[in-house]
mmCIF file of C-alpha atoms in Angstrom:
data_model
loop_
_atom_site.group_PDB
_atom_site.id
_atom_site.type_symbol
_atom_site.label_atom_id
_atom_site.label_comp_id
_atom_site.label_asym_id
_atom_site.label_seq_id
_atom_site.Cartn_x
_atom_site.Cartn_y
_atom_site.Cartn_z
ATOM 1 C CA UNK A 97 -0.832 -36.541 -30.003
ATOM 2 C CA UNK A 98 1.795 -38.705 -31.740
ATOM 3 C CA UNK A 99 2.605 -39.708 -35.463
ATOM 4 C CA UNK A 100 1.438 -35.650 -36.710
ATOM 5 C CA UNK A 101 2.418 -35.658 -40.291
ATOM 6 C CA UNK A 102 1.170 -32.074 -41.052
ATOM 7 C CA UNK A 103 -0.982 -28.644 -40.495
ATOM 8 C CA UNK A 104 -3.400 -26.421 -42.277
ATOM 9 C CA UNK A 105 -5.631 -22.929 -41.787
ATOM 10 C CA UNK A 106 -8.441 -22.351 -43.793
ATOM 11 C CA UNK A 107 -7.858 -18.973 -45.684
ATOM 12 C CA UNK A 108 -10.282 -17.401 -42.792
ATOM 13 C CA UNK A 109 -8.847 -19.122 -40.037
ATOM 14 C CA UNK A 110 -11.278 -20.152 -38.541
ATOM 15 C CA UNK A 111 -10.441 -24.110 -38.642
ATOM 16 C CA UNK A 112 -6.569 -25.724 -38.108
ATOM 17 C CA UNK A 113 -6.447 -29.560 -39.662
ATOM 18 C CA UNK A 114 -4.556 -31.419 -38.443
ATOM 19 C CA UNK A 115 -3.597 -35.246 -40.534
ATOM 20 C CA UNK A 116 -1.586 -38.262 -38.555
ATOM 21 C CA UNK A 117 0.352 -40.628 -39.690
ATOM 22 C CA UNK A 118 -2.154 -43.530 -37.995
ATOM 23 C CA UNK A 119 -5.189 -42.214 -40.262
ATOM 24 C CA UNK A 120 -6.834 -39.507 -38.490
ATOM 25 C CA UNK A 121 -7.938 -36.301 -38.969
ATOM 26 C CA UNK A 122 -8.180 -33.500 -35.930
ATOM 27 C CA UNK A 123 -10.510 -30.456 -36.377
ATOM 28 C CA UNK A 124 -10.008 -27.175 -34.414
ATOM 29 C CA UNK A 125 -13.339 -25.309 -34.632
ATOM 30 C CA UNK A 126 -13.581 -22.041 -34.371
ATOM 31 C CA UNK A 127 -10.009 -21.620 -33.621
ATOM 32 C CA UNK A 128 -9.062 -18.681 -31.053
ATOM 33 C CA UNK A 129 -5.347 -17.818 -30.881
ATOM 34 C CA UNK A 130 -5.409 -15.749 -28.484
ATOM 35 C CA UNK A 131 -6.385 -18.976 -25.896
ATOM 36 C CA UNK A 132 -4.588 -21.861 -25.388
ATOM 37 C CA UNK A 133 -3.840 -24.464 -27.718
ATOM 38 C CA UNK A 134 -3.138 -27.106 -24.447
ATOM 39 C CA UNK A 135 -4.284 -30.823 -24.713
ATOM 40 C CA UNK A 136 -6.257 -30.079 -21.788
ATOM 41 C CA UNK A 137 -7.679 -26.959 -22.475
ATOM 42 C CA UNK A 138 -9.975 -27.769 -25.158
ATOM 43 C CA UNK A 139 -13.058 -30.043 -25.457
ATOM 44 C CA UNK A 140 -12.939 -32.901 -28.041
ATOM 45 C CA UNK A 141 -15.575 -34.084 -30.197
ATOM 46 C CA UNK A 142 -15.450 -37.786 -30.687
ATOM 47 C CA UNK A 143 -18.857 -38.392 -30.032
ATOM 48 C CA UNK A 144 -20.475 -35.318 -31.267
ATOM 49 C CA UNK A 145 -20.198 -31.430 -31.914
ATOM 50 C CA UNK A 146 -20.974 -29.873 -28.072
ATOM 51 C CA UNK A 147 -22.482 -27.041 -27.712
ATOM 52 C CA UNK A 148 -22.377 -24.297 -25.063
ATOM 53 C CA UNK A 149 -25.820 -23.804 -23.096
ATOM 54 C CA UNK A 150 -26.592 -20.807 -25.705
ATOM 55 C CA UNK A 151 -26.801 -23.830 -28.339
ATOM 56 C CA UNK A 152 -23.542 -22.028 -29.759
ATOM 57 C CA UNK A 153 -20.006 -24.779 -29.660
ATOM 58 C CA UNK A 154 -17.236 -23.201 -27.453
ATOM 59 C CA UNK A 155 -14.768 -21.972 -29.263
ATOM 60 C CA UNK A 156 -10.868 -24.036 -30.144
ATOM 61 C CA UNK A 157 -13.376 -27.185 -29.732
ATOM 62 C CA UNK A 158 -11.721 -29.928 -31.344
ATOM 63 C CA UNK A 159 -13.383 -32.556 -33.038
ATOM 64 C CA UNK A 160 -11.532 -35.992 -34.259
ATOM 65 C CA UNK A 161 -12.130 -37.939 -37.547
ATOM 66 C CA UNK A 162 -10.904 -41.293 -39.473
ATOM 67 C CA UNK A 163 -12.085 -39.583 -42.949
ATOM 68 C CA UNK A 164 -13.374 -42.674 -45.188
ATOM 69 C CA UNK A 165 -11.103 -43.350 -47.673
ATOM 70 C CA UNK A 166 -12.334 -45.681 -50.803
ATOM 71 C CA UNK A 167 -11.192 -49.520 -50.375
ATOM 72 C CA UNK A 168 -10.023 -48.569 -46.933
ATOM 73 C CA UNK A 169 -13.020 -49.524 -45.485
ATOM 74 C CA UNK A 170 -11.396 -52.601 -43.006
ATOM 75 C CA UNK A 171 -7.943 -51.321 -42.686
ATOM 76 C CA UNK A 172 -5.990 -49.173 -41.765
ATOM 77 C CA UNK A 173 -4.793 -45.968 -43.784
ATOM 78 C CA UNK A 174 -2.267 -43.121 -43.507
ATOM 79 C CA UNK A 175 -2.821 -39.696 -44.142
ATOM 80 C CA UNK A 176 0.645 -38.086 -45.825
ATOM 81 C CA UNK A 177 -0.384 -35.360 -47.489
ATOM 82 C CA UNK A 178 -2.918 -32.543 -46.620
ATOM 83 C CA UNK A 179 -4.239 -29.678 -48.498
ATOM 84 C CA UNK A 180 -7.091 -27.416 -48.300
ATOM 85 C CA UNK A 181 -9.466 -26.235 -51.220
ATOM 86 C CA UNK A 182 -8.245 -21.836 -51.794
ATOM 87 C CA UNK A 183 -12.031 -20.870 -51.041
ATOM 88 C CA UNK A 184 -12.260 -23.110 -47.864
ATOM 89 C CA UNK A 185 -14.743 -25.462 -49.378
ATOM 90 C CA UNK A 186 -13.071 -28.547 -49.350
ATOM 91 C CA UNK A 187 -9.873 -30.587 -47.799
ATOM 92 C CA UNK A 188 -7.737 -32.383 -50.064
ATOM 93 C CA UNK A 189 -5.889 -35.894 -48.504
ATOM 94 C CA UNK A 190 -3.330 -38.311 -49.933
ATOM 95 C CA UNK A 191 -3.735 -41.615 -48.118
ATOM 96 C CA UNK A 192 -1.792 -45.040 -48.006
ATOM 97 C CA UNK A 193 -2.693 -48.024 -46.654
ATOM 98 C CA UNK A 194 -0.769 -49.144 -43.700
ATOM 99 C CA UNK A 195 0.561 -52.398 -45.620
ATOM 100 C CA UNK A 196 1.838 -49.615 -48.123
ATOM 101 C CA UNK A 197 -0.355 -51.418 -51.167
ATOM 102 C CA UNK A 198 -2.890 -48.815 -51.997
ATOM 103 C CA UNK A 199 -2.768 -45.282 -52.871
ATOM 104 C CA UNK A 200 -5.539 -42.442 -52.850
ATOM 105 C CA UNK A 201 -5.637 -38.700 -53.457
ATOM 106 C CA UNK A 202 -9.300 -37.736 -51.862
ATOM 107 C CA UNK A 203 -11.386 -34.943 -51.721
ATOM 108 C CA UNK A 204 -13.714 -33.965 -48.636
ATOM 109 C CA UNK A 205 -16.703 -31.188 -48.333
ATOM 110 C CA UNK A 206 -16.678 -29.048 -45.256
ATOM 111 C CA UNK A 207 -20.395 -29.613 -43.973
ATOM 112 C CA UNK A 208 -20.961 -26.714 -42.229
ATOM 113 C CA UNK A 209 -24.931 -26.718 -42.252
ATOM 114 C CA UNK A 210 -24.722 -30.490 -41.184
ATOM 115 C CA UNK A 211 -27.583 -31.139 -38.367
ATOM 116 C CA UNK A 212 -26.809 -31.908 -35.129
ATOM 117 C CA UNK A 213 -27.376 -34.976 -33.732
ATOM 118 C CA UNK A 214 -27.935 -36.632 -29.931
ATOM 119 C CA UNK A 215 -26.643 -39.934 -30.968
ATOM 120 C CA UNK A 216 -24.930 -40.509 -33.677
ATOM 121 C CA UNK A 217 -21.525 -38.790 -34.531
ATOM 122 C CA UNK A 218 -21.042 -35.407 -35.912
ATOM 123 C CA UNK A 219 -18.884 -35.603 -39.043
ATOM 124 C CA UNK A 220 -17.568 -32.415 -40.750
ATOM 125 C CA UNK A 221 -16.196 -33.574 -43.597
ATOM 126 C CA UNK A 222 -17.983 -35.781 -46.633
ATOM 127 C CA UNK A 223 -16.153 -37.871 -49.178
ATOM 128 C CA UNK A 224 -17.210 -36.152 -52.540
ATOM 129 C CA UNK A 225 -14.594 -37.125 -54.912
ATOM 130 C CA UNK A 226 -11.464 -39.822 -54.998
ATOM 131 C CA UNK A 227 -9.098 -41.147 -57.396
ATOM 132 C CA UNK A 228 -6.628 -44.425 -56.908
ATOM 133 C CA UNK A 229 -3.130 -43.617 -57.297
ATOM 134 C CA UNK A 230 -0.307 -45.459 -58.520
ATOM 135 C CA UNK A 231 1.538 -47.722 -56.026
ATOM 136 C CA UNK A 232 4.938 -46.487 -56.836
ATOM 137 C CA UNK A 233 8.202 -45.210 -54.581
ATOM 138 C CA UNK A 234 6.447 -46.608 -50.721
ATOM 139 C CA UNK A 235 7.318 -45.011 -48.036
ATOM 140 C CA UNK A 236 8.195 -41.702 -49.631
ATOM 141 C CA UNK A 237 5.275 -38.806 -48.860
ATOM 142 C CA UNK A 238 3.807 -37.817 -51.834
ATOM 143 C CA UNK A 239 2.568 -34.474 -52.108
ATOM 144 C CA UNK A 240 -0.248 -32.727 -53.949
ATOM 145 C CA UNK A 241 -2.140 -29.620 -54.612
ATOM 146 C CA UNK A 242 -5.114 -27.044 -55.534
ATOM 147 C CA UNK A 243 -4.920 -25.086 -58.573
ATOM 148 C CA UNK A 244 -4.761 -21.235 -57.436
ATOM 149 C CA UNK A 245 -9.001 -21.064 -58.526
ATOM 150 C CA UNK A 246 -9.794 -23.920 -57.161
ATOM 151 C CA UNK A 247 -10.943 -26.113 -59.943
ATOM 152 C CA UNK A 248 -7.870 -29.011 -60.925
ATOM 153 C CA UNK A 249 -5.730 -30.725 -58.579
ATOM 154 C CA UNK A 250 -2.864 -31.677 -59.261
ATOM 155 C CA UNK A 251 -0.731 -34.783 -58.344
ATOM 156 C CA UNK A 252 1.732 -37.104 -58.154
ATOM 157 C CA UNK A 253 1.812 -40.158 -60.334
ATOM 158 C CA UNK A 254 4.081 -42.861 -60.641
ATOM 159 C CA UNK A 255 6.697 -40.960 -62.765
ATOM 160 C CA UNK A 256 5.214 -37.819 -63.789
ATOM 161 C CA UNK A 257 1.741 -35.764 -62.311
ATOM 162 C CA UNK A 258 -1.954 -36.137 -63.028
ATOM 163 C CA UNK A 259 -4.229 -32.656 -63.842
ATOM 164 C CA UNK A 260 -7.719 -33.980 -62.173
ATOM 165 C CA UNK A 261 -11.244 -32.074 -62.172
ATOM 166 C CA UNK A 262 -14.200 -32.310 -60.525
ATOM 167 C CA UNK A 263 -15.493 -33.104 -64.262
ATOM 168 C CA UNK A 264 -14.321 -32.497 -67.785
ATOM 169 C CA UNK A 265 -15.075 -29.118 -68.148
ATOM 170 C CA UNK A 266 -12.835 -28.400 -64.872
ATOM 171 C CA UNK A 267 -16.119 -27.272 -63.197
ATOM 172 C CA UNK A 268 -16.241 -25.233 -60.013
ATOM 173 C CA UNK A 269 -16.287 -28.064 -56.771
ATOM 174 C CA UNK A 270 -19.523 -26.181 -55.925
ATOM 175 C CA UNK A 271 -21.390 -26.615 -59.354
ATOM 176 C CA UNK A 272 -20.874 -30.356 -59.261
ATOM 177 C CA UNK A 273 -21.017 -31.779 -55.814
ATOM 178 C CA UNK A 274 -22.495 -35.762 -56.562
ATOM 179 C CA UNK A 275 -25.178 -37.395 -53.719
ATOM 180 C CA UNK A 276 -22.261 -39.678 -53.558
ATOM 181 C CA UNK A 277 -19.019 -40.016 -53.574
ATOM 182 C CA UNK A 278 -17.537 -40.130 -57.804
ATOM 183 C CA UNK A 279 -13.968 -40.515 -59.413
ATOM 184 C CA UNK A 280 -12.078 -37.351 -59.589
ATOM 185 C CA UNK A 281 -11.685 -37.325 -63.301
ATOM 186 C CA UNK A 282 -8.201 -37.098 -65.263
ATOM 187 C CA UNK A 283 -7.400 -34.073 -67.386
ATOM 188 C CA UNK A 284 -4.428 -33.933 -68.549
ATOM 189 C CA UNK A 285 -0.840 -36.454 -68.006
ATOM 190 C CA UNK A 286 2.174 -35.319 -67.986
ATOM 191 C CA UNK A 287 5.445 -37.860 -67.187
ATOM 192 C CA UNK A 288 9.076 -36.191 -68.007
ATOM 193 C CA UNK A 289 11.256 -37.333 -64.923
ATOM 194 C CA UNK A 290 13.003 -41.032 -64.957
ATOM 195 C CA UNK A 291 12.532 -41.395 -61.067
ATOM 196 C CA UNK A 292 9.406 -41.372 -58.684
ATOM 197 C CA UNK A 293 7.563 -37.897 -58.693
ATOM 198 C CA UNK A 294 7.305 -36.490 -54.973
ATOM 199 C CA UNK A 295 6.016 -33.269 -55.331
ATOM 200 C CA UNK A 296 3.817 -31.034 -57.548
ATOM 201 C CA UNK A 297 2.488 -27.136 -57.468
ATOM 202 C CA UNK A 298 1.033 -24.755 -58.923
ATOM 203 C CA UNK A 299 2.159 -21.191 -59.710
ATOM 204 C CA UNK A 300 0.083 -18.666 -57.354
ATOM 205 C CA UNK A 301 0.471 -16.489 -60.491
ATOM 206 C CA UNK A 302 1.037 -17.753 -63.716
ATOM 207 C CA UNK A 303 -0.215 -20.904 -65.931
ATOM 208 C CA UNK A 304 2.827 -23.180 -64.567
ATOM 209 C CA UNK A 305 3.323 -26.134 -62.600
ATOM 210 C CA UNK A 306 6.417 -27.778 -60.837
ATOM 211 C CA UNK A 307 7.037 -31.097 -60.346
ATOM 212 C CA UNK A 308 9.918 -32.540 -58.563
ATOM 213 C CA UNK A 309 11.173 -36.049 -58.286
ATOM 214 C CA UNK A 310 13.479 -38.670 -55.533
ATOM 215 C CA UNK A 311 16.661 -37.918 -57.398
ATOM 216 C CA UNK A 312 16.550 -33.932 -57.163
ATOM 217 C CA UNK A 313 14.633 -32.812 -60.980
ATOM 218 C CA UNK A 314 12.688 -30.365 -61.034
ATOM 219 C CA UNK A 315 10.233 -29.857 -63.851
ATOM 220 C CA UNK A 316 8.116 -26.988 -65.245
ATOM 221 C CA UNK A 317 5.194 -27.046 -67.560
ATOM 222 C CA UNK A 318 3.235 -24.076 -69.463
ATOM 223 C CA UNK A 319 -0.442 -26.407 -70.101
ATOM 224 C CA UNK A 320 -2.626 -25.186 -73.278
ATOM 225 C CA UNK A 321 -5.460 -26.616 -72.811
#
């Protein structure tokens, strides 16, 4: 597959997700690394999730998705950043339009219990939350991340970062899943750079966040809520 951008494994290593700059998201289900991962060796689930005669999906079955992005329903998009919820509940994408005039942060819930449908496609992901980002630093990849407990998202925003939550109380994702896709809530905005911020990361052990900008400066924050 051309234009590969990012690859992530779910925490239990049952799925491999691969994003492309052409807007596709590839999901290898029921991952088995003892078997071949060559292109011709696994079934592709473009139309529906295939099952064997026993009713169980084959190992390393591949699902090819074009994730829904707000404002991009009739236009192509590029998936530039891919992260997974630390508990494996969802995936986090940073997307930009092919014309680089819009950027979005989107959260997609894994739908493990989605029913099998013989006609319409089965999609393992459902858009639950989103927010439009500052369209600055065109052409550069912006890396975002979940907090270690999965309650917050840190996302580059212009010359700083925004801390985003599923609600104002920083609740768990499973406690505030909407029936329809809803905007992410801005918990706090932090601006300390003189150039476009390209990456941000939570410390896995401390209440601390780092951000790095295009000119090479790294800032450390210790938020107080």
